[in-house]
mmCIF file with all atom_site columns, N, CA, C and O in Angstrom:
data_model
loop_
_atom_site.group_PDB
_atom_site.id
_atom_site.type_symbol
_atom_site.label_atom_id
_atom_site.label_alt_id
_atom_site.label_comp_id
_atom_site.label_asym_id
_atom_site.label_entity_id
_atom_site.label_seq_id
_atom_site.pdbx_PDB_ins_code
_atom_site.Cartn_x
_atom_site.Cartn_y
_atom_site.Cartn_z
_atom_site.occupancy
_atom_site.B_iso_or_equiv
_atom_site.pdbx_formal_charge
_atom_site.auth_seq_id
_atom_site.auth_comp_id
_atom_site.auth_asym_id
_atom_site.auth_atom_id
_atom_site.pdbx_PDB_model_num
ATOM 1   N N  . MET A 1 1  ? 148.990 -50.278 245.072 1.00 0.00 ? 2  MET A N  1
ATOM 2   C CA . MET A 1 1  ? 149.849 -51.458 244.408 1.00 0.00 ? 2  MET A CA 1
ATOM 3   C C  . MET A 1 1  ? 148.745 -52.621 244.274 1.00 0.00 ? 2  MET A C  1
ATOM 4   O O  . MET A 1 1  ? 149.029 -53.168 245.283 1.00 0.00 ? 2  MET A O  1
ATOM 5   N N  . SER A 1 2  ? 148.935 -53.001 243.393 1.00 0.00 ? 3  SER A N  1
ATOM 6   C CA . SER A 1 2  ? 148.359 -54.935 242.970 1.00 0.00 ? 3  SER A CA 1
ATOM 7   C C  . SER A 1 2  ? 149.789 -55.949 243.482 1.00 0.00 ? 3  SER A C  1
ATOM 8   O O  . SER A 1 2  ? 150.639 -55.576 242.767 1.00 0.00 ? 3  SER A O  1
ATOM 9   N N  . ILE A 1 3  ? 149.391 -57.002 243.959 1.00 0.00 ? 4  ILE A N  1
ATOM 10  C CA . ILE A 1 3  ? 150.304 -58.170 243.756 1.00 0.00 ? 4  ILE A CA 1
ATOM 11  C C  . ILE A 1 3  ? 150.518 -58.382 242.426 1.00 0.00 ? 4  ILE A C  1
ATOM 12  O O  . ILE A 1 3  ? 151.565 -58.895 241.866 1.00 0.00 ? 4  ILE A O  1
ATOM 13  N N  . LEU A 1 4  ? 149.401 -58.419 241.229 1.00 0.00 ? 5  LEU A N  1
ATOM 14  C CA . LEU A 1 4  ? 149.937 -58.315 239.646 1.00 0.00 ? 5  LEU A CA 1
ATOM 15  C C  . LEU A 1 4  ? 150.861 -57.564 239.461 1.00 0.00 ? 5  LEU A C  1
ATOM 16  O O  . LEU A 1 4  ? 151.760 -58.180 238.254 1.00 0.00 ? 5  LEU A O  1
ATOM 17  N N  . SER A 1 5  ? 150.607 -56.447 239.548 1.00 0.00 ? 6  SER A N  1
ATOM 18  C CA . SER A 1 5  ? 151.828 -55.287 239.142 1.00 0.00 ? 6  SER A CA 1
ATOM 19  C C  . SER A 1 5  ? 153.402 -55.488 239.654 1.00 0.00 ? 6  SER A C  1
ATOM 20  O O  . SER A 1 5  ? 153.967 -55.711 238.930 1.00 0.00 ? 6  SER A O  1
ATOM 21  N N  . SER A 1 6  ? 153.327 -55.782 240.890 1.00 0.00 ? 7  SER A N  1
ATOM 22  C CA . SER A 1 6  ? 154.595 -56.299 241.217 1.00 0.00 ? 7  SER A CA 1
ATOM 23  C C  . SER A 1 6  ? 155.275 -57.648 240.647 1.00 0.00 ? 7  SER A C  1
ATOM 24  O O  . SER A 1 6  ? 156.625 -57.635 240.555 1.00 0.00 ? 7  SER A O  1
ATOM 25  N N  . ILE A 1 7  ? 154.271 -59.086 240.930 1.00 0.00 ? 8  ILE A N  1
ATOM 26  C CA . ILE A 1 7  ? 154.794 -59.787 239.570 1.00 0.00 ? 8  ILE A CA 1
ATOM 27  C C  . ILE A 1 7  ? 155.256 -59.370 238.210 1.00 0.00 ? 8  ILE A C  1
ATOM 28  O O  . ILE A 1 7  ? 155.920 -59.974 237.692 1.00 0.00 ? 8  ILE A O  1
ATOM 29  N N  . GLY A 1 8  ? 154.788 -58.515 237.646 1.00 0.00 ? 9  GLY A N  1
ATOM 30  C CA . GLY A 1 8  ? 154.773 -58.385 236.491 1.00 0.00 ? 9  GLY A CA 1
ATOM 31  C C  . GLY A 1 8  ? 155.987 -57.407 236.351 1.00 0.00 ? 9  GLY A C  1
ATOM 32  O O  . GLY A 1 8  ? 156.981 -57.402 234.855 1.00 0.00 ? 9  GLY A O  1
ATOM 33  N N  . ARG A 1 9  ? 156.191 -56.623 237.532 1.00 0.00 ? 10 ARG A N  1
ATOM 34  C CA . ARG A 1 9  ? 157.785 -55.454 237.575 1.00 0.00 ? 10 ARG A CA 1
ATOM 35  C C  . ARG A 1 9  ? 158.855 -56.772 237.502 1.00 0.00 ? 10 ARG A C  1
ATOM 36  O O  . ARG A 1 9  ? 160.087 -56.768 236.946 1.00 0.00 ? 10 ARG A O  1
ATOM 37  N N  . ILE A 1 10 ? 158.571 -57.578 238.381 1.00 0.00 ? 11 ILE A N  1
ATOM 38  C CA . ILE A 1 10 ? 159.960 -58.548 238.465 1.00 0.00 ? 11 ILE A CA 1
ATOM 39  C C  . ILE A 1 10 ? 159.750 -59.647 237.795 1.00 0.00 ? 11 ILE A C  1
ATOM 40  O O  . ILE A 1 10 ? 160.872 -59.736 236.971 1.00 0.00 ? 11 ILE A O  1
ATOM 41  N N  . ALA A 1 11 ? 158.844 -59.916 236.979 1.00 0.00 ? 12 ALA A N  1
ATOM 42  C CA . ALA A 1 11 ? 158.987 -60.775 235.245 1.00 0.00 ? 12 ALA A CA 1
ATOM 43  C C  . ALA A 1 11 ? 159.817 -59.942 234.569 1.00 0.00 ? 12 ALA A C  1
ATOM 44  O O  . ALA A 1 11 ? 160.748 -60.178 233.874 1.00 0.00 ? 12 ALA A O  1
ATOM 45  N N  . ASN A 1 12 ? 159.056 -58.446 234.720 1.00 0.00 ? 13 ASN A N  1
ATOM 46  C CA . ASN A 1 12 ? 160.213 -58.048 233.188 1.00 0.00 ? 13 ASN A CA 1
ATOM 47  C C  . ASN A 1 12 ? 162.002 -57.663 233.556 1.00 0.00 ? 13 ASN A C  1
ATOM 48  O O  . ASN A 1 12 ? 162.337 -58.191 233.215 1.00 0.00 ? 13 ASN A O  1
ATOM 49  N N  . ARG A 1 13 ? 161.803 -57.567 235.063 1.00 0.00 ? 14 ARG A N  1
ATOM 50  C CA . ARG A 1 13 ? 163.353 -57.415 235.471 1.00 0.00 ? 14 ARG A CA 1
ATOM 51  C C  . ARG A 1 13 ? 164.035 -59.016 235.251 1.00 0.00 ? 14 ARG A C  1
ATOM 52  O O  . ARG A 1 13 ? 165.169 -58.445 235.205 1.00 0.00 ? 14 ARG A O  1
ATOM 53  N N  . TYR A 1 14 ? 163.838 -59.708 235.335 1.00 0.00 ? 15 TYR A N  1
ATOM 54  C CA . TYR A 1 14 ? 164.212 -61.026 235.033 1.00 0.00 ? 15 TYR A CA 1
ATOM 55  C C  . TYR A 1 14 ? 164.218 -61.421 233.633 1.00 0.00 ? 15 TYR A C  1
ATOM 56  O O  . TYR A 1 14 ? 165.257 -61.745 233.003 1.00 0.00 ? 15 TYR A O  1
ATOM 57  N N  . ALA A 1 15 ? 163.339 -61.032 232.933 1.00 0.00 ? 16 ALA A N  1
ATOM 58  C CA . ALA A 1 15 ? 163.680 -61.202 231.499 1.00 0.00 ? 16 ALA A CA 1
ATOM 59  C C  . ALA A 1 15 ? 164.607 -60.121 231.013 1.00 0.00 ? 16 ALA A C  1
ATOM 60  O O  . ALA A 1 15 ? 165.184 -60.611 230.080 1.00 0.00 ? 16 ALA A O  1
ATOM 61  N N  . THR A 1 16 ? 164.565 -58.871 231.338 1.00 0.00 ? 17 THR A N  1
ATOM 62  C CA . THR A 1 16 ? 165.822 -58.187 230.710 1.00 0.00 ? 17 THR A CA 1
ATOM 63  C C  . THR A 1 16 ? 166.950 -58.699 231.225 1.00 0.00 ? 17 THR A C  1
ATOM 64  O O  . THR A 1 16 ? 167.813 -58.746 230.736 1.00 0.00 ? 17 THR A O  1
ATOM 65  N N  . ALA A 1 17 ? 167.320 -59.150 232.410 1.00 0.00 ? 18 ALA A N  1
ATOM 66  C CA . ALA A 1 17 ? 168.434 -59.499 232.864 1.00 0.00 ? 18 ALA A CA 1
ATOM 67  C C  . ALA A 1 17 ? 168.980 -60.699 232.333 1.00 0.00 ? 18 ALA A C  1
ATOM 68  O O  . ALA A 1 17 ? 169.883 -61.332 231.996 1.00 0.00 ? 18 ALA A O  1
ATOM 69  N N  . ARG A 1 18 ? 168.226 -61.308 231.991 1.00 0.00 ? 19 ARG A N  1
ATOM 70  C CA . ARG A 1 18 ? 167.988 -63.003 231.483 1.00 0.00 ? 19 ARG A CA 1
ATOM 71  C C  . ARG A 1 18 ? 168.662 -62.382 229.575 1.00 0.00 ? 19 ARG A C  1
ATOM 72  O O  . ARG A 1 18 ? 169.311 -63.260 228.986 1.00 0.00 ? 19 ARG A O  1
ATOM 73  N N  . ALA A 1 19 ? 168.101 -61.784 229.166 1.00 0.00 ? 20 ALA A N  1
ATOM 74  C CA . ALA A 1 19 ? 168.474 -61.483 227.596 1.00 0.00 ? 20 ALA A CA 1
ATOM 75  C C  . ALA A 1 19 ? 169.924 -60.577 227.550 1.00 0.00 ? 20 ALA A C  1
ATOM 76  O O  . ALA A 1 19 ? 170.333 -60.948 226.824 1.00 0.00 ? 20 ALA A O  1
ATOM 77  N N  . ARG A 1 20 ? 170.428 -59.930 228.909 1.00 0.00 ? 21 ARG A N  1
ATOM 78  C CA . ARG A 1 20 ? 171.588 -59.129 228.803 1.00 0.00 ? 21 ARG A CA 1
ATOM 79  C C  . ARG A 1 20 ? 172.578 -60.371 229.297 1.00 0.00 ? 21 ARG A C  1
ATOM 80  O O  . ARG A 1 20 ? 173.561 -60.260 228.062 1.00 0.00 ? 21 ARG A O  1
ATOM 81  N N  . TYR A 1 21 ? 172.385 -61.263 229.813 1.00 0.00 ? 22 TYR A N  1
ATOM 82  C CA . TYR A 1 21 ? 172.996 -62.451 230.456 1.00 0.00 ? 22 TYR A CA 1
ATOM 83  C C  . TYR A 1 21 ? 173.596 -63.134 228.909 1.00 0.00 ? 22 TYR A C  1
ATOM 84  O O  . TYR A 1 21 ? 174.642 -63.776 228.544 1.00 0.00 ? 22 TYR A O  1
ATOM 85  N N  . ARG A 1 22 ? 172.634 -63.556 228.055 1.00 0.00 ? 23 ARG A N  1
ATOM 86  C CA . ARG A 1 22 ? 172.803 -64.421 227.299 1.00 0.00 ? 23 ARG A CA 1
ATOM 87  C C  . ARG A 1 22 ? 173.083 -63.756 226.001 1.00 0.00 ? 23 ARG A C  1
ATOM 88  O O  . ARG A 1 22 ? 174.350 -64.255 225.004 1.00 0.00 ? 23 ARG A O  1
ATOM 89  N N  . SER A 1 23 ? 172.900 -62.315 225.854 1.00 0.00 ? 24 SER A N  1
ATOM 90  C CA . SER A 1 23 ? 174.009 -61.467 224.642 1.00 0.00 ? 24 SER A CA 1
ATOM 91  C C  . SER A 1 23 ? 175.277 -61.320 225.214 1.00 0.00 ? 24 SER A C  1
ATOM 92  O O  . SER A 1 23 ? 176.129 -61.514 224.297 1.00 0.00 ? 24 SER A O  1
ATOM 93  N N  . GLU A 1 24 ? 175.622 -61.590 226.340 1.00 0.00 ? 25 GLU A N  1
ATOM 94  C CA . GLU A 1 24 ? 176.958 -61.846 226.906 1.00 0.00 ? 25 GLU A CA 1
ATOM 95  C C  . GLU A 1 24 ? 177.506 -62.729 226.252 1.00 0.00 ? 25 GLU A C  1
ATOM 96  O O  . GLU A 1 24 ? 178.283 -62.700 226.505 1.00 0.00 ? 25 GLU A O  1
ATOM 97  N N  . ARG A 1 25 ? 176.895 -63.585 226.822 1.00 0.00 ? 26 ARG A N  1
ATOM 98  C CA . ARG A 1 25 ? 177.363 -65.381 226.486 1.00 0.00 ? 26 ARG A CA 1
ATOM 99  C C  . ARG A 1 25 ? 177.650 -65.523 224.933 1.00 0.00 ? 26 ARG A C  1
ATOM 100 O O  . ARG A 1 25 ? 178.738 -65.870 224.620 1.00 0.00 ? 26 ARG A O  1
ATOM 101 N N  . ILE A 1 26 ? 176.375 -64.877 223.986 1.00 0.00 ? 27 ILE A N  1
ATOM 102 C CA . ILE A 1 26 ? 176.665 -65.009 222.659 1.00 0.00 ? 27 ILE A CA 1
ATOM 103 C C  . ILE A 1 26 ? 178.176 -64.030 222.298 1.00 0.00 ? 27 ILE A C  1
ATOM 104 O O  . ILE A 1 26 ? 178.646 -65.214 221.600 1.00 0.00 ? 27 ILE A O  1
ATOM 105 N N  . LEU A 1 27 ? 178.079 -62.910 222.941 1.00 0.00 ? 28 LEU A N  1
ATOM 106 C CA . LEU A 1 27 ? 179.462 -62.092 222.365 1.00 0.00 ? 28 LEU A CA 1
ATOM 107 C C  . LEU A 1 27 ? 180.954 -62.864 222.905 1.00 0.00 ? 28 LEU A C  1
ATOM 108 O O  . LEU A 1 27 ? 182.029 -62.555 222.421 1.00 0.00 ? 28 LEU A O  1
ATOM 109 N N  . LEU A 1 28 ? 180.847 -63.476 224.078 1.00 0.00 ? 29 LEU A N  1
ATOM 110 C CA . LEU A 1 28 ? 182.286 -63.467 224.888 1.00 0.00 ? 29 LEU A CA 1
ATOM 111 C C  . LEU A 1 28 ? 182.391 -65.017 223.983 1.00 0.00 ? 29 LEU A C  1
ATOM 112 O O  . LEU A 1 28 ? 183.397 -65.535 223.823 1.00 0.00 ? 29 LEU A O  1
ATOM 113 N N  . SER A 1 29 ? 181.394 -65.937 223.097 1.00 0.00 ? 30 SER A N  1
ATOM 114 C CA . SER A 1 29 ? 181.748 -67.258 222.474 1.00 0.00 ? 30 SER A CA 1
ATOM 115 C C  . SER A 1 29 ? 182.230 -66.785 220.828 1.00 0.00 ? 30 SER A C  1
ATOM 116 O O  . SER A 1 29 ? 182.542 -67.624 220.216 1.00 0.00 ? 30 SER A O  1
ATOM 117 N N  . LEU A 1 30 ? 182.341 -65.358 220.815 1.00 0.00 ? 31 LEU A N  1
ATOM 118 C CA . LEU A 1 30 ? 182.927 -64.745 219.665 1.00 0.00 ? 31 LEU A CA 1
ATOM 119 C C  . LEU A 1 30 ? 184.615 -64.865 219.393 1.00 0.00 ? 31 LEU A C  1
ATOM 120 O O  . LEU A 1 30 ? 184.962 -64.658 220.589 1.00 0.00 ? 31 LEU A O  1
ATOM 121 N N  . PRO A 1 31 ? 185.265 -64.793 218.429 1.00 0.00 ? 32 PRO A N  1
ATOM 122 C CA . PRO A 1 31 ? 186.812 -64.866 218.635 1.00 0.00 ? 32 PRO A CA 1
ATOM 123 C C  . PRO A 1 31 ? 187.101 -63.662 218.854 1.00 0.00 ? 32 PRO A C  1
ATOM 124 O O  . PRO A 1 31 ? 186.406 -62.741 218.665 1.00 0.00 ? 32 PRO A O  1
ATOM 125 N N  . ASP A 1 32 ? 188.140 -63.460 219.316 1.00 0.00 ? 33 ASP A N  1
ATOM 126 C CA . ASP A 1 32 ? 188.767 -62.574 219.815 1.00 0.00 ? 33 ASP A CA 1
ATOM 127 C C  . ASP A 1 32 ? 189.305 -61.160 219.098 1.00 0.00 ? 33 ASP A C  1
ATOM 128 O O  . ASP A 1 32 ? 188.679 -59.999 218.970 1.00 0.00 ? 33 ASP A O  1
ATOM 129 N N  . GLU A 1 33 ? 189.497 -61.656 217.863 1.00 0.00 ? 34 GLU A N  1
ATOM 130 C CA . GLU A 1 33 ? 189.551 -60.473 216.671 1.00 0.00 ? 34 GLU A CA 1
ATOM 131 C C  . GLU A 1 33 ? 188.115 -59.808 216.230 1.00 0.00 ? 34 GLU A C  1
ATOM 132 O O  . GLU A 1 33 ? 187.857 -58.713 215.922 1.00 0.00 ? 34 GLU A O  1
ATOM 133 N N  . LEU A 1 34 ? 187.358 -60.657 216.354 1.00 0.00 ? 35 LEU A N  1
ATOM 134 C CA . LEU A 1 34 ? 185.528 -60.485 215.992 1.00 0.00 ? 35 LEU A CA 1
ATOM 135 C C  . LEU A 1 34 ? 185.488 -59.562 217.251 1.00 0.00 ? 35 LEU A C  1
ATOM 136 O O  . LEU A 1 34 ? 184.819 -58.309 216.906 1.00 0.00 ? 35 LEU A O  1
ATOM 137 N N  . ARG A 1 35 ? 185.838 -59.962 218.404 1.00 0.00 ? 36 ARG A N  1
ATOM 138 C CA . ARG A 1 35 ? 185.116 -58.853 219.177 1.00 0.00 ? 36 ARG A CA 1
ATOM 139 C C  . ARG A 1 35 ? 185.629 -57.280 219.393 1.00 0.00 ? 36 ARG A C  1
ATOM 140 O O  . ARG A 1 35 ? 185.121 -56.788 220.066 1.00 0.00 ? 36 ARG A O  1
ATOM 141 N N  . LYS A 1 36 ? 187.142 -57.668 219.079 1.00 0.00 ? 37 LYS A N  1
ATOM 142 C CA . LYS A 1 36 ? 187.702 -56.317 218.846 1.00 0.00 ? 37 LYS A CA 1
ATOM 143 C C  . LYS A 1 36 ? 187.320 -55.503 217.687 1.00 0.00 ? 37 LYS A C  1
ATOM 144 O O  . LYS A 1 36 ? 187.091 -54.332 217.939 1.00 0.00 ? 37 LYS A O  1
ATOM 145 N N  . ASP A 1 37 ? 187.215 -56.227 216.704 1.00 0.00 ? 38 ASP A N  1
ATOM 146 C CA . ASP A 1 37 ? 186.190 -55.207 215.567 1.00 0.00 ? 38 ASP A CA 1
ATOM 147 C C  . ASP A 1 37 ? 184.853 -54.644 215.642 1.00 0.00 ? 38 ASP A C  1
ATOM 148 O O  . ASP A 1 37 ? 184.578 -53.303 215.502 1.00 0.00 ? 38 ASP A O  1
ATOM 149 N N  . ILE A 1 38 ? 184.333 -55.181 216.915 1.00 0.00 ? 39 ILE A N  1
ATOM 150 C CA . ILE A 1 38 ? 182.517 -54.866 217.245 1.00 0.00 ? 39 ILE A CA 1
ATOM 151 C C  . ILE A 1 38 ? 182.736 -53.524 218.166 1.00 0.00 ? 39 ILE A C  1
ATOM 152 O O  . ILE A 1 38 ? 181.846 -53.184 218.781 1.00 0.00 ? 39 ILE A O  1
ATOM 153 N N  . GLY A 1 39 ? 184.290 -53.727 218.846 1.00 0.00 ? 40 GLY A N  1
ATOM 154 C CA . GLY A 1 39 ? 184.019 -53.041 219.781 1.00 0.00 ? 40 GLY A CA 1
ATOM 155 C C  . GLY A 1 39 ? 183.825 -53.211 221.440 1.00 0.00 ? 40 GLY A C  1
ATOM 156 O O  . GLY A 1 39 ? 183.857 -52.837 222.425 1.00 0.00 ? 40 GLY A O  1
ATOM 157 N N  . PHE A 1 40 ? 183.608 -54.630 221.679 1.00 0.00 ? 41 PHE A N  1
ATOM 158 C CA . PHE A 1 40 ? 183.000 -55.303 222.582 1.00 0.00 ? 41 PHE A CA 1
ATOM 159 C C  . PHE A 1 40 ? 184.052 -55.334 223.910 1.00 0.00 ? 41 PHE A C  1
ATOM 160 O O  . PHE A 1 40 ? 185.491 -55.729 223.431 1.00 0.00 ? 41 PHE A O  1
ATOM 161 N N  . PRO A 1 41 ? 183.873 -54.988 225.422 1.00 0.00 ? 42 PRO A N  1
ATOM 162 C CA . PRO A 1 41 ? 185.023 -54.681 226.071 1.00 0.00 ? 42 PRO A CA 1
ATOM 163 C C  . PRO A 1 41 ? 185.522 -55.812 226.398 1.00 0.00 ? 42 PRO A C  1
ATOM 164 O O  . PRO A 1 41 ? 184.947 -57.462 226.517 1.00 0.00 ? 42 PRO A O  1
ATOM 165 N N  . GLU A 1 42 ? 186.846 -56.137 226.815 1.00 0.00 ? 43 GLU A N  1
ATOM 166 C CA . GLU A 1 42 ? 187.908 -57.401 226.903 1.00 0.00 ? 43 GLU A CA 1
ATOM 167 C C  . GLU A 1 42 ? 187.578 -57.353 228.456 1.00 0.00 ? 43 GLU A C  1
ATOM 168 O O  . GLU A 1 42 ? 187.649 -56.669 229.191 1.00 0.00 ? 43 GLU A O  1
ATOM 169 N N  . ILE A 1 43 ? 187.292 -58.828 228.953 1.00 0.00 ? 44 ILE A N  1
ATOM 170 C CA . ILE A 1 43 ? 186.962 -59.050 230.917 1.00 0.00 ? 44 ILE A CA 1
ATOM 171 C C  . ILE A 1 43 ? 188.342 -59.470 230.900 1.00 0.00 ? 44 ILE A C  1
ATOM 172 O O  . ILE A 1 43 ? 189.020 -60.772 230.284 1.00 0.00 ? 44 ILE A O  1
ATOM 173 N N  . LEU A 1 44 ? 189.010 -59.133 231.953 1.00 0.00 ? 45 LEU A N  1
ATOM 174 C CA . LEU A 1 44 ? 190.219 -59.229 231.897 1.00 0.00 ? 45 LEU A CA 1
ATOM 175 C C  . LEU A 1 44 ? 190.315 -59.587 233.314 1.00 0.00 ? 45 LEU A C  1
ATOM 176 O O  . LEU A 1 44 ? 191.488 -60.722 233.782 1.00 0.00 ? 45 LEU A O  1
ATOM 177 N N  . ASP A 1 45 ? 189.811 -59.433 234.543 1.00 0.00 ? 46 ASP A N  1
ATOM 178 C CA . ASP A 1 45 ? 189.818 -59.349 235.581 1.00 0.00 ? 46 ASP A CA 1
ATOM 179 C C  . ASP A 1 45 ? 188.392 -60.079 236.465 1.00 0.00 ? 46 ASP A C  1
ATOM 180 O O  . ASP A 1 45 ? 187.740 -59.578 236.891 1.00 0.00 ? 46 ASP A O  1
ATOM 181 N N  . THR A 1 46 ? 188.106 -61.101 236.243 1.00 0.00 ? 47 THR A N  1
ATOM 182 C CA . THR A 1 46 ? 187.093 -61.706 236.461 1.00 0.00 ? 47 THR A CA 1
ATOM 183 C C  . THR A 1 46 ? 187.092 -62.419 237.901 1.00 0.00 ? 47 THR A C  1
ATOM 184 O O  . THR A 1 46 ? 186.150 -62.706 238.215 1.00 0.00 ? 47 THR A O  1
ATOM 185 N N  . ARG A 1 47 ? 188.129 -62.406 238.629 1.00 0.00 ? 48 ARG A N  1
ATOM 186 C CA . ARG A 1 47 ? 188.540 -62.688 240.100 1.00 0.00 ? 48 ARG A CA 1
ATOM 187 C C  . ARG A 1 47 ? 187.423 -61.793 240.973 1.00 0.00 ? 48 ARG A C  1
ATOM 188 O O  . ARG A 1 47 ? 186.826 -62.150 241.845 1.00 0.00 ? 48 ARG A O  1
ATOM 189 N N  . ASN A 1 48 ? 187.604 -60.054 240.592 1.00 0.00 ? 49 ASN A N  1
ATOM 190 C CA . ASN A 1 48 ? 186.967 -59.401 241.389 1.00 0.00 ? 49 ASN A CA 1
ATOM 191 C C  . ASN A 1 48 ? 185.707 -59.168 241.311 1.00 0.00 ? 49 ASN A C  1
ATOM 192 O O  . ASN A 1 48 ? 184.620 -59.464 242.128 1.00 0.00 ? 49 ASN A O  1
ATOM 193 N N  . SER A 1 49 ? 184.979 -59.176 240.132 1.00 0.00 ? 50 SER A N  1
ATOM 194 C CA . SER A 1 49 ? 183.483 -58.795 239.931 1.00 0.00 ? 50 SER A CA 1
ATOM 195 C C  . SER A 1 49 ? 183.366 -59.618 238.647 1.00 0.00 ? 50 SER A C  1
ATOM 196 O O  . SER A 1 49 ? 184.048 -59.632 237.337 1.00 0.00 ? 50 SER A O  1
ATOM 197 N N  . ARG A 1 50 ? 182.409 -60.379 238.577 1.00 0.00 ? 51 ARG A N  1
ATOM 198 C CA . ARG A 1 50 ? 181.618 -60.613 236.726 1.00 0.00 ? 51 ARG A CA 1
ATOM 199 C C  . ARG A 1 50 ? 181.480 -59.356 236.146 1.00 0.00 ? 51 ARG A C  1
ATOM 200 O O  . ARG A 1 50 ? 181.696 -59.798 234.547 1.00 0.00 ? 51 ARG A O  1
ATOM 201 N N  . TYR A 1 51 ? 181.576 -58.098 236.291 1.00 0.00 ? 52 TYR A N  1
ATOM 202 C CA . TYR A 1 51 ? 181.460 -57.147 235.675 1.00 0.00 ? 52 TYR A CA 1
ATOM 203 C C  . TYR A 1 51 ? 182.105 -56.329 234.977 1.00 0.00 ? 52 TYR A C  1
ATOM 204 O O  . TYR A 1 51 ? 181.989 -55.274 234.837 1.00 0.00 ? 52 TYR A O  1
ATOM 205 N N  . THR A 1 52 ? 183.175 -56.607 235.813 1.00 0.00 ? 53 THR A N  1
ATOM 206 C CA . THR A 1 52 ? 184.543 -55.750 235.713 1.00 0.00 ? 53 THR A CA 1
ATOM 207 C C  . THR A 1 52 ? 184.996 -55.655 234.333 1.00 0.00 ? 53 THR A C  1
ATOM 208 O O  . THR A 1 52 ? 185.026 -57.309 233.549 1.00 0.00 ? 53 THR A O  1
ATOM 209 N N  . ALA A 1 53 ? 184.941 -54.988 233.151 1.00 0.00 ? 54 ALA A N  1
ATOM 210 C CA . ALA A 1 53 ? 185.422 -55.185 232.043 1.00 0.00 ? 54 ALA A CA 1
ATOM 211 C C  . ALA A 1 53 ? 186.375 -53.520 231.817 1.00 0.00 ? 54 ALA A C  1
ATOM 212 O O  . ALA A 1 53 ? 186.294 -52.485 232.335 1.00 0.00 ? 54 ALA A O  1
ATOM 213 N N  . THR A 1 54 ? 186.754 -53.923 231.139 1.00 0.00 ? 55 THR A N  1
ATOM 214 C CA . THR A 1 54 ? 187.964 -52.691 230.847 1.00 0.00 ? 55 THR A CA 1
ATOM 215 C C  . THR A 1 54 ? 188.733 -52.529 229.263 1.00 0.00 ? 55 THR A C  1
ATOM 216 O O  . THR A 1 54 ? 188.266 -53.623 228.425 1.00 0.00 ? 55 THR A O  1
ATOM 217 N N  . PHE A 1 55 ? 188.144 -51.831 228.722 1.00 0.00 ? 56 PHE A N  1
ATOM 218 C CA . PHE A 1 55 ? 188.463 -51.460 227.318 1.00 0.00 ? 56 PHE A CA 1
ATOM 219 C C  . PHE A 1 55 ? 190.058 -50.947 227.029 1.00 0.00 ? 56 PHE A C  1
ATOM 220 O O  . PHE A 1 55 ? 190.991 -50.703 227.395 1.00 0.00 ? 56 PHE A O  1
ATOM 221 N N  . SER A 1 56 ? 190.387 -51.847 225.886 1.00 0.00 ? 57 SER A N  1
ATOM 222 C CA . SER A 1 56 ? 191.695 -51.873 225.325 1.00 0.00 ? 57 SER A CA 1
ATOM 223 C C  . SER A 1 56 ? 191.911 -50.538 224.825 1.00 0.00 ? 57 SER A C  1
ATOM 224 O O  . SER A 1 56 ? 191.380 -49.568 224.079 1.00 0.00 ? 57 SER A O  1
ATOM 225 N N  . THR A 1 57 ? 193.321 -49.970 225.294 1.00 0.00 ? 58 THR A N  1
ATOM 226 C CA . THR A 1 57 ? 193.806 -48.919 224.973 1.00 0.00 ? 58 THR A CA 1
ATOM 227 C C  . THR A 1 57 ? 194.407 -48.666 223.747 1.00 0.00 ? 58 THR A C  1
ATOM 228 O O  . THR A 1 57 ? 194.958 -47.875 223.479 1.00 0.00 ? 58 THR A O  1
ATOM 229 N N  . LYS A 1 58 ? 194.694 -49.656 222.932 1.00 0.00 ? 59 LYS A N  1
ATOM 230 C CA . LYS A 1 58 ? 195.485 -49.840 221.795 1.00 0.00 ? 59 LYS A CA 1
ATOM 231 C C  . LYS A 1 58 ? 194.657 -49.474 220.702 1.00 0.00 ? 59 LYS A C  1
ATOM 232 O O  . LYS A 1 58 ? 193.784 -49.618 220.159 1.00 0.00 ? 59 LYS A O  1
ATOM 233 N N  . VAL A 1 59 ? 195.385 -48.752 219.669 1.00 0.00 ? 60 VAL A N  1
ATOM 234 C CA . VAL A 1 59 ? 194.919 -48.681 218.515 1.00 0.00 ? 60 VAL A CA 1
ATOM 235 C C  . VAL A 1 59 ? 195.563 -48.762 217.471 1.00 0.00 ? 60 VAL A C  1
ATOM 236 O O  . VAL A 1 59 ? 196.882 -48.732 217.122 1.00 0.00 ? 60 VAL A O  1
ATOM 237 N N  . ILE A 1 60 ? 194.854 -49.432 216.444 1.00 0.00 ? 61 ILE A N  1
ATOM 238 C CA . ILE A 1 60 ? 195.360 -50.256 215.290 1.00 0.00 ? 61 ILE A CA 1
ATOM 239 C C  . ILE A 1 60 ? 195.677 -49.494 213.996 1.00 0.00 ? 61 ILE A C  1
ATOM 240 O O  . ILE A 1 60 ? 194.430 -48.652 214.213 1.00 0.00 ? 61 ILE A O  1
#
């Protein structure tokens, strides 16, 4: 492995994580009703972990 391939992998992971966080911020900025319509999970317990998410069990 060369140093350039290692840097490329790190840059790729960074770009992927950045895109994921950007998408999450955009989805969280939507109104609650719209998020429910598209099936985005509700983040209820952010104290324990940033990634803790639960899906609503209510059926409308």
